[in-house]
Amino acid sequence: MKLLKKSTLATLVGAAALTAAGAANATIVVGGENGYEFSVDGNINQFFIASDQNNAGGGQDNQQVANGLLPTFFGFNVAMPEINGLKVAARVSISPSTNNGSYVNGNNAMEQREAYATVDGSFGQIMLGKGLGLYSANNILLDQTLYGVGATGQTAAGNQNTGTTSLGRIGWGYDYANWRSQIRYTTPDMNGFKAAVAVVDGEGLLGTVGDDSEKDPRYEASLSYATAFDGGSMKLWLDGMTQKIKYSTAAGSERSDAYTVGGQLIFGGIEAVASYYDSKGQGIGGLGLGAADANGKAVDGDGYYAQLGYRFAGQTFVAASYGESTLDRGNTEDIDTNSMTTIGIYHDVTANLKLVAEYSKMETEYHSSATSDADVDVLSVGGFISW
């Protein structure tokens, strides 16, 4: 057996086919030089998170020790030798939470986010299985809170808690790409341009837990352009999705559509990201909350985020970002606007150890006079060990 070191793709999020990043892992070539490879990768991340909520009815302080936006990942990768111009590979990962209650049945603390195979050739790539969706993937993968905490979730009692993971900027500037069962085709690189289309297992009766209603497939697509120049690089993207959905309060079905457009610019140590999205029937953050009004009609939403940072000596990334997610008025208690400002420092001590300090200011405005607006300060300190 031969042990090699190589750079892998953003293993921390398990998006191995989507984005290049610098986590290092060990690859074992099984059976000598026969071309088969097996590798493992992953991370453990942990944060001390302190939140302070204020609204007209008072507020609550909450402190916890938990993972951030990312759960723990442990990934297994297999790559086969190229035969007749085809290269076949597969990835399966598990992503448990480090949070309390992870051993309790029924709380989804042990997640199965990835299980897919890829076939690469001169025609491009075919992906079969479960992985990160196309719509809004670039938004989350380039967000600074990916390696932090960002927004926390509000419980029924009103206190802030991360649950299995925190929210990052999901619902506070973009929709969630989510991990979806899919059949996907991606074109080869065409002078920087790439396109991808996917048929995805979609939602059924949105708004009902455990529904067994009929559902149509979800269709997603992405078009991107990437180029490098002296001293920097640029990436632009346009993603979209569409699906016919029946909402829990609707007599018939509604069409849910969304698109997002964005870009990233790196020049010297400066890194800037900006994106905008527009949706119908996706709700806040693409998670279904407020997706339909009281009559079962799909509710419109939109949002954006802008991020600016500087990477010192390639090791310390200091960044600030602001984002908003807004829904048109639907049900009486639907969220009207979520906005969040985040400032963070992300320092790579080594290739396998990242330290993070992050502060976020969350603000929520409700259109109903019966619900008071709220703001939450979230301070988190922690980091990642990756392999």
Short mmCIF file of C-alpha atoms in Angstrom, two decimals:
data_model
loop_
_atom_site.label_atom_id
_atom_site.label_comp_id
_atom_site.label_asym_id
_atom_site.label_seq_id
_atom_site.Cartn_x
_atom_site.Cartn_y
_atom_site.Cartn_z
CA MET A 1 0.00 0.00 0.00
CA LYS A 2 1.21 3.47 -0.81
CA LEU A 3 0.39 6.54 1.32
CA LEU A 4 0.03 9.88 -0.50
CA LYS A 5 -0.86 13.43 0.58
CA LYS A 6 -3.12 15.52 -1.62
CA SER A 7 -5.46 18.52 -1.56
CA THR A 8 -9.16 17.67 -1.49
CA LEU A 9 -12.34 19.59 -2.16
CA ALA A 10 -14.21 21.44 0.62
CA THR A 11 -14.51 18.38 2.80
CA LEU A 12 -15.81 20.42 5.71
CA VAL A 13 -19.13 20.84 3.95
CA GLY A 14 -18.93 17.59 2.06
CA ALA A 15 -19.33 19.44 -1.24
CA ALA A 16 -16.56 17.46 -2.85
CA ALA A 17 -17.74 18.06 -6.39
CA LEU A 18 -18.59 21.72 -6.00
CA THR A 19 -15.74 23.85 -4.67
CA ALA A 20 -11.97 23.70 -4.24
CA ALA A 21 -10.56 24.34 -0.80
CA GLY A 22 -7.45 23.58 1.16
CA ALA A 23 -8.22 20.87 3.71
CA ALA A 24 -5.55 18.16 3.57
CA ASN A 25 -6.16 14.44 3.95
CA ALA A 26 -4.37 11.17 3.50
CA THR A 27 -5.18 9.03 0.44
CA ILE A 28 -4.41 5.31 0.51
CA VAL A 29 -3.84 3.68 -2.87
CA VAL A 30 -5.18 0.16 -2.42
CA GLY A 31 -3.36 -2.74 -4.10
CA GLY A 32 -0.19 -0.91 -5.09
CA GLU A 33 -0.32 0.83 -8.47
CA ASN A 34 -3.60 -0.55 -9.81
CA GLY A 35 -5.26 2.88 -9.78
CA TYR A 36 -7.87 2.38 -7.05
CA GLU A 37 -7.87 4.99 -4.29
CA PHE A 38 -9.62 5.13 -0.93
CA SER A 39 -9.52 8.21 1.32
CA VAL A 40 -11.16 9.59 4.43
CA ASP A 41 -11.70 13.20 5.46
CA GLY A 42 -13.75 15.24 7.87
CA ASN A 43 -13.84 17.68 10.75
CA ILE A 44 -14.81 18.23 14.36
CA ASN A 45 -15.90 21.78 15.18
CA GLN A 46 -16.99 23.22 18.51
CA PHE A 47 -17.95 26.68 19.76
CA PHE A 48 -18.87 28.51 22.95
CA ILE A 49 -21.94 30.50 21.88
CA ALA A 50 -23.46 33.33 23.91
CA SER A 51 -26.67 35.03 22.73
CA ASP A 52 -28.64 37.95 24.15
CA GLN A 53 -32.20 38.44 22.86
CA ASN A 54 -34.16 41.67 23.30
CA ASN A 55 -37.76 42.47 22.37
CA ALA A 56 -40.72 44.41 23.75
CA GLY A 57 -41.66 41.55 26.03
CA GLY A 58 -38.20 41.31 27.55
CA GLY A 59 -35.60 38.84 26.37
CA GLN A 60 -33.41 35.93 27.30
CA ASP A 61 -29.69 35.24 27.57
CA ASN A 62 -28.45 31.86 26.47
CA GLN A 63 -25.02 30.22 26.51
CA GLN A 64 -24.16 26.85 25.11
CA VAL A 65 -21.30 24.70 23.87
CA ALA A 66 -22.17 23.36 20.43
CA ASN A 67 -21.10 22.98 16.83
CA GLY A 68 -21.68 25.85 14.40
CA LEU A 69 -23.33 25.92 10.98
CA LEU A 70 -21.46 22.75 10.03
CA PRO A 71 -21.96 19.49 11.87
CA THR A 72 -19.15 16.99 12.30
CA PHE A 73 -18.28 15.32 8.98
CA PHE A 74 -16.62 11.96 8.37
CA GLY A 75 -16.37 11.15 4.67
CA PHE A 76 -15.31 8.02 2.77
CA ASN A 77 -14.15 8.39 -0.84
CA VAL A 78 -13.42 5.80 -3.51
CA ALA A 79 -11.88 6.56 -6.91
CA MET A 80 -11.54 3.94 -9.65
CA PRO A 81 -8.92 3.88 -12.43
CA GLU A 82 -9.84 5.47 -15.75
CA ILE A 83 -11.19 2.88 -18.19
CA ASN A 84 -12.21 3.69 -21.77
CA GLY A 85 -12.09 7.41 -21.00
CA LEU A 86 -14.41 7.12 -17.97
CA LYS A 87 -13.41 7.78 -14.37
CA VAL A 88 -15.85 6.57 -11.70
CA ALA A 89 -15.82 7.74 -8.08
CA ALA A 90 -18.12 7.65 -5.05
CA ARG A 91 -18.49 9.42 -1.72
CA VAL A 92 -20.49 8.57 1.42
CA SER A 93 -20.34 10.72 4.54
CA ILE A 94 -21.98 10.87 7.93
CA SER A 95 -22.51 14.18 9.72
CA PRO A 96 -23.41 13.84 13.41
CA SER A 97 -23.91 16.78 15.74
CA THR A 98 -21.67 17.24 18.78
CA ASN A 99 -24.56 18.87 20.67
CA ASN A 100 -26.32 17.50 23.74
CA GLY A 101 -29.02 14.98 22.98
CA SER A 102 -27.22 13.52 19.98
CA TYR A 103 -27.83 10.02 21.41
CA VAL A 104 -31.60 10.57 21.74
CA ASN A 105 -33.68 8.80 19.11
CA GLY A 106 -35.81 10.88 16.78
CA ASN A 107 -33.99 14.23 16.95
CA ASN A 108 -32.11 13.86 13.62
CA ALA A 109 -28.75 14.49 15.31
CA MET A 110 -27.10 11.86 13.07
CA GLU A 111 -27.56 13.09 9.51
CA GLN A 112 -26.90 11.42 6.16
CA ARG A 113 -26.10 14.36 3.90
CA GLU A 114 -24.09 12.64 1.16
CA ALA A 115 -24.17 9.35 -0.68
CA TYR A 116 -23.38 9.74 -4.37
CA ALA A 117 -21.37 8.43 -7.30
CA THR A 118 -19.87 10.37 -10.21
CA VAL A 119 -18.89 9.40 -13.74
CA ASP A 120 -16.43 11.78 -15.43
CA GLY A 121 -15.43 11.85 -19.08
CA SER A 122 -14.87 14.19 -22.01
CA PHE A 123 -18.64 14.86 -21.96
CA GLY A 124 -18.51 16.32 -18.44
CA GLN A 125 -19.83 14.68 -15.27
CA ILE A 126 -22.89 12.69 -14.27
CA MET A 127 -23.73 12.56 -10.56
CA LEU A 128 -26.16 10.04 -9.05
CA GLY A 129 -27.23 10.15 -5.42
CA LYS A 130 -27.60 12.61 -2.57
CA GLY A 131 -25.51 15.79 -2.33
CA LEU A 132 -25.72 19.54 -1.98
CA GLY A 133 -28.28 21.09 -4.34
CA LEU A 134 -27.41 23.45 -7.19
CA TYR A 135 -29.72 26.32 -6.27
CA SER A 136 -28.00 28.66 -3.76
CA ALA A 137 -24.95 26.40 -3.29
CA ASN A 138 -22.43 29.15 -4.14
CA ASN A 139 -24.13 31.51 -1.68
CA ILE A 140 -23.50 29.27 1.31
CA LEU A 141 -20.11 27.90 0.24
CA LEU A 142 -18.62 31.40 -0.01
CA ASP A 143 -20.29 32.80 3.12
CA GLN A 144 -17.92 33.55 6.00
CA THR A 145 -20.36 32.02 8.51
CA LEU A 146 -19.81 28.61 6.87
CA TYR A 147 -16.85 28.24 9.24
CA GLY A 148 -18.64 29.96 12.12
CA VAL A 149 -22.05 30.19 13.75
CA GLY A 150 -23.96 33.14 12.27
CA ALA A 151 -27.66 33.11 13.19
CA THR A 152 -29.07 30.91 15.93
CA GLY A 153 -32.56 29.43 15.90
CA GLN A 154 -35.35 30.67 18.17
CA THR A 155 -37.18 28.05 20.23
CA ALA A 156 -40.85 28.18 21.15
CA ALA A 157 -39.86 29.55 24.56
CA GLY A 158 -38.13 32.46 22.86
CA ASN A 159 -34.54 31.61 23.75
CA GLN A 160 -31.83 31.26 21.13
CA ASN A 161 -30.41 27.78 20.57
CA THR A 162 -28.50 26.21 17.68
CA GLY A 163 -30.42 22.92 17.67
CA THR A 164 -28.49 20.33 15.64
CA THR A 165 -26.57 23.13 13.89
CA SER A 166 -26.82 26.91 13.78
CA LEU A 167 -28.25 28.70 10.72
CA GLY A 168 -25.25 30.70 9.46
CA ARG A 169 -26.85 33.16 7.03
CA ILE A 170 -29.63 30.80 5.89
CA GLY A 171 -32.80 32.91 6.02
CA TRP A 172 -30.69 35.99 6.68
CA GLY A 173 -29.48 36.66 3.13
CA TYR A 174 -30.04 33.53 1.04
CA ASP A 175 -32.03 30.31 0.72
CA TYR A 176 -30.66 26.95 1.87
CA ALA A 177 -29.25 24.76 -0.90
CA ASN A 178 -30.05 21.66 1.20
CA TRP A 179 -28.86 18.09 0.64
CA ARG A 180 -31.00 16.52 -2.04
CA SER A 181 -31.41 13.19 -3.82
CA GLN A 182 -30.72 13.95 -7.48
CA ILE A 183 -29.52 13.02 -10.94
CA ARG A 184 -27.21 15.76 -12.20
CA TYR A 185 -25.27 16.56 -15.36
CA THR A 186 -22.41 19.09 -15.42
CA THR A 187 -20.73 20.22 -18.63
CA PRO A 188 -16.96 20.31 -19.09
CA ASP A 189 -15.21 23.61 -18.49
CA MET A 190 -15.75 25.75 -21.61
CA ASN A 191 -13.24 28.60 -21.33
CA GLY A 192 -14.41 29.29 -17.78
CA PHE A 193 -18.11 28.60 -18.35
CA LYS A 194 -19.87 25.64 -16.75
CA ALA A 195 -23.52 24.64 -16.71
CA ALA A 196 -25.30 22.03 -14.62
CA VAL A 197 -28.86 20.69 -14.55
CA ALA A 198 -30.45 18.31 -12.07
CA VAL A 199 -33.68 16.40 -11.54
CA VAL A 200 -34.21 16.39 -7.78
CA ASP A 201 -36.52 14.59 -5.37
CA GLY A 202 -38.70 17.53 -4.34
CA GLU A 203 -40.92 18.48 -1.43
CA GLY A 204 -44.43 17.09 -1.17
CA LEU A 205 -47.19 18.83 0.78
CA LEU A 206 -45.12 21.77 2.07
CA GLY A 207 -46.06 22.77 5.58
CA THR A 208 -47.24 19.35 6.73
CA VAL A 209 -44.98 17.07 8.77
CA GLY A 210 -44.83 13.45 7.64
CA ASP A 211 -46.94 14.07 4.54
CA ASP A 212 -47.57 11.32 2.01
CA SER A 213 -49.05 13.52 -0.73
CA GLU A 214 -48.24 13.24 -4.39
CA LYS A 215 -45.27 15.32 -5.44
CA ASP A 216 -43.54 16.40 -8.62
CA PRO A 217 -39.78 16.43 -9.13
CA ARG A 218 -37.84 19.59 -8.45
CA TYR A 219 -35.66 20.94 -11.27
CA GLU A 220 -32.49 22.90 -10.58
CA ALA A 221 -29.92 24.51 -12.86
CA SER A 222 -26.73 26.52 -12.52
CA LEU A 223 -24.60 28.56 -14.91
CA SER A 224 -21.21 29.83 -13.74
CA TYR A 225 -18.14 31.57 -15.10
CA ALA A 226 -14.73 31.54 -13.42
CA THR A 227 -11.44 33.08 -14.49
CA ALA A 228 -8.06 33.86 -12.99
CA PHE A 229 -5.88 36.86 -13.73
CA ASP A 230 -2.63 38.32 -12.46
CA GLY A 231 -3.06 38.75 -8.72
CA GLY A 232 -6.59 37.44 -8.41
CA SER A 233 -9.66 35.58 -9.67
CA MET A 234 -13.37 36.07 -10.33
CA LYS A 235 -16.46 33.89 -10.28
CA LEU A 236 -20.03 34.67 -11.36
CA TRP A 237 -23.10 32.45 -11.09
CA LEU A 238 -26.81 32.20 -11.84
CA ASP A 239 -28.81 29.39 -10.17
CA GLY A 240 -32.49 28.54 -10.33
CA MET A 241 -35.14 26.02 -9.28
CA THR A 242 -38.76 25.22 -10.02
CA GLN A 243 -41.32 22.74 -8.69
CA LYS A 244 -45.08 22.31 -8.52
CA ILE A 245 -46.01 22.10 -4.82
CA LYS A 246 -49.25 21.59 -2.91
CA TYR A 247 -49.31 23.61 0.31
CA SER A 248 -51.12 22.36 3.41
CA THR A 249 -53.78 25.09 3.14
CA ALA A 250 -54.21 24.95 -0.63
CA ALA A 251 -57.03 23.29 -2.54
CA GLY A 252 -54.87 22.95 -5.64
CA SER A 253 -51.16 23.17 -6.40
CA GLU A 254 -48.88 26.15 -6.82
CA ARG A 255 -45.69 26.67 -8.80
CA SER A 256 -42.65 27.43 -6.63
CA ASP A 257 -39.79 29.17 -8.44
CA ALA A 258 -36.56 30.86 -7.34
CA TYR A 259 -33.31 32.18 -8.74
CA THR A 260 -30.12 33.64 -7.33
CA VAL A 261 -27.32 35.61 -8.97
CA GLY A 262 -23.97 36.47 -7.43
CA GLY A 263 -20.26 36.90 -7.76
CA GLN A 264 -16.94 36.63 -5.97
CA LEU A 265 -13.84 38.78 -6.60
CA ILE A 266 -10.40 38.03 -5.16
CA PHE A 267 -7.62 40.56 -5.70
CA GLY A 268 -4.47 40.38 -3.65
CA GLY A 269 -5.66 39.75 -0.10
CA ILE A 270 -9.09 41.32 -0.71
CA GLU A 271 -12.07 38.98 -1.09
CA ALA A 272 -15.57 40.25 -1.89
CA VAL A 273 -18.83 38.33 -2.34
CA ALA A 274 -22.31 39.58 -3.22
CA SER A 275 -25.52 37.76 -4.14
CA TYR A 276 -29.24 38.40 -4.61
CA TYR A 277 -32.17 35.96 -4.71
CA ASP A 278 -35.86 36.11 -5.59
CA SER A 279 -38.29 33.34 -4.69
CA LYS A 280 -41.93 32.31 -4.82
CA GLY A 281 -43.32 29.70 -2.46
CA GLN A 282 -40.00 28.89 -0.75
CA GLY A 283 -40.62 30.79 2.47
CA ILE A 284 -37.92 32.35 4.63
CA GLY A 285 -34.54 30.77 3.91
CA GLY A 286 -36.06 28.22 1.53
CA LEU A 287 -37.10 26.20 4.60
CA GLY A 288 -40.86 26.43 4.07
CA LEU A 289 -41.65 28.93 6.86
CA GLY A 290 -44.26 31.32 5.46
CA ALA A 291 -44.15 29.68 2.02
CA ALA A 292 -47.91 30.18 1.55
CA ASP A 293 -50.54 32.60 2.82
CA ALA A 294 -53.77 31.69 4.62
CA ASN A 295 -55.40 30.86 1.26
CA GLY A 296 -52.63 28.50 0.17
CA LYS A 297 -51.15 30.96 -2.32
CA ALA A 298 -47.38 30.98 -2.74
CA VAL A 299 -45.72 33.93 -0.99
CA ASP A 300 -42.99 35.97 -2.69
CA GLY A 301 -39.64 36.58 -1.03
CA ASP A 302 -36.25 38.03 -1.83
CA GLY A 303 -32.97 38.90 -0.19
CA TYR A 304 -29.28 39.57 -0.57
CA TYR A 305 -25.96 39.60 1.22
CA ALA A 306 -22.66 41.41 0.69
CA GLN A 307 -19.35 40.38 2.23
CA LEU A 308 -15.91 42.00 2.26
CA GLY A 309 -12.78 40.53 3.80
CA TYR A 310 -9.01 40.52 3.75
CA ARG A 311 -6.75 37.47 4.01
CA PHE A 312 -3.50 38.23 5.83
CA ALA A 313 -0.51 36.11 4.76
CA GLY A 314 -2.92 33.48 3.44
CA GLN A 315 -3.71 32.36 7.00
CA THR A 316 -5.94 34.91 8.75
CA PHE A 317 -9.23 35.94 7.14
CA VAL A 318 -10.97 38.99 8.62
CA ALA A 319 -14.42 39.65 7.14
CA ALA A 320 -17.66 41.56 7.63
CA SER A 321 -21.00 40.94 5.94
CA TYR A 322 -24.59 42.14 5.92
CA GLY A 323 -27.66 40.37 4.57
CA GLU A 324 -31.47 40.48 4.50
CA SER A 325 -34.27 38.04 3.75
CA THR A 326 -37.80 39.37 3.23
CA LEU A 327 -41.25 37.85 2.69
CA ASP A 328 -44.30 39.60 1.29
CA ARG A 329 -47.13 39.60 3.81
CA GLY A 330 -48.85 36.26 4.13
CA ASN A 331 -50.17 34.72 7.31
CA THR A 332 -50.57 37.03 10.30
CA GLU A 333 -47.41 35.84 12.07
CA ASP A 334 -45.13 35.39 9.05
CA ILE A 335 -41.70 36.96 9.37
CA ASP A 336 -41.48 40.14 7.35
CA THR A 337 -37.72 40.83 7.36
CA ASN A 338 -34.64 39.13 8.79
CA SER A 339 -31.39 41.13 8.70
CA MET A 340 -27.97 40.30 10.12
CA THR A 341 -24.55 41.90 10.36
CA THR A 342 -21.58 39.59 11.00
CA ILE A 343 -17.93 40.32 11.81
CA GLY A 344 -15.46 37.45 12.12
CA ILE A 345 -11.84 36.40 12.34
CA TYR A 346 -10.90 32.98 10.92
CA HIS A 347 -7.29 31.95 11.52
CA ASP A 348 -5.57 28.83 10.16
CA VAL A 349 -3.03 27.84 12.80
CA THR A 350 -2.11 24.84 10.63
CA ALA A 351 -3.71 23.11 7.64
CA ASN A 352 -5.71 21.04 10.14
CA LEU A 353 -6.54 23.60 12.86
CA LYS A 354 -8.72 26.69 12.39
CA LEU A 355 -9.62 29.13 15.19
CA VAL A 356 -12.73 31.33 14.88
CA ALA A 357 -14.10 34.37 16.71
CA GLU A 358 -17.40 35.76 15.38
CA TYR A 359 -20.06 38.32 16.31
CA SER A 360 -23.47 38.62 14.69
CA LYS A 361 -26.33 41.09 15.19
CA MET A 362 -29.67 39.53 14.21
CA GLU A 363 -32.77 41.67 13.72
CA THR A 364 -36.30 40.47 12.91
CA GLU A 365 -39.19 42.75 11.94
CA TYR A 366 -42.76 41.37 11.91
CA HIS A 367 -45.54 42.93 9.90
CA SER A 368 -48.09 41.98 12.56
CA SER A 369 -48.55 44.52 15.35
CA ALA A 370 -49.34 41.59 17.66
CA THR A 371 -45.74 40.34 17.40
CA SER A 372 -42.93 42.52 18.70
CA ASP A 373 -39.74 42.95 16.72
CA ALA A 374 -36.65 41.29 18.14
CA ASP A 375 -32.89 41.66 17.98
CA VAL A 376 -30.26 39.17 19.12
CA ASP A 377 -26.53 39.56 19.72
CA VAL A 378 -24.57 36.36 19.14
CA LEU A 379 -20.91 35.97 20.15
CA SER A 380 -19.07 32.72 19.39
CA VAL A 381 -15.52 31.49 19.91
CA GLY A 382 -14.25 28.10 18.77
CA GLY A 383 -12.80 26.35 15.78
CA PHE A 384 -12.20 23.30 13.62
CA ILE A 385 -9.94 20.30 13.60
CA SER A 386 -9.98 18.81 10.10
CA TRP A 387 -8.32 15.92 8.31
#
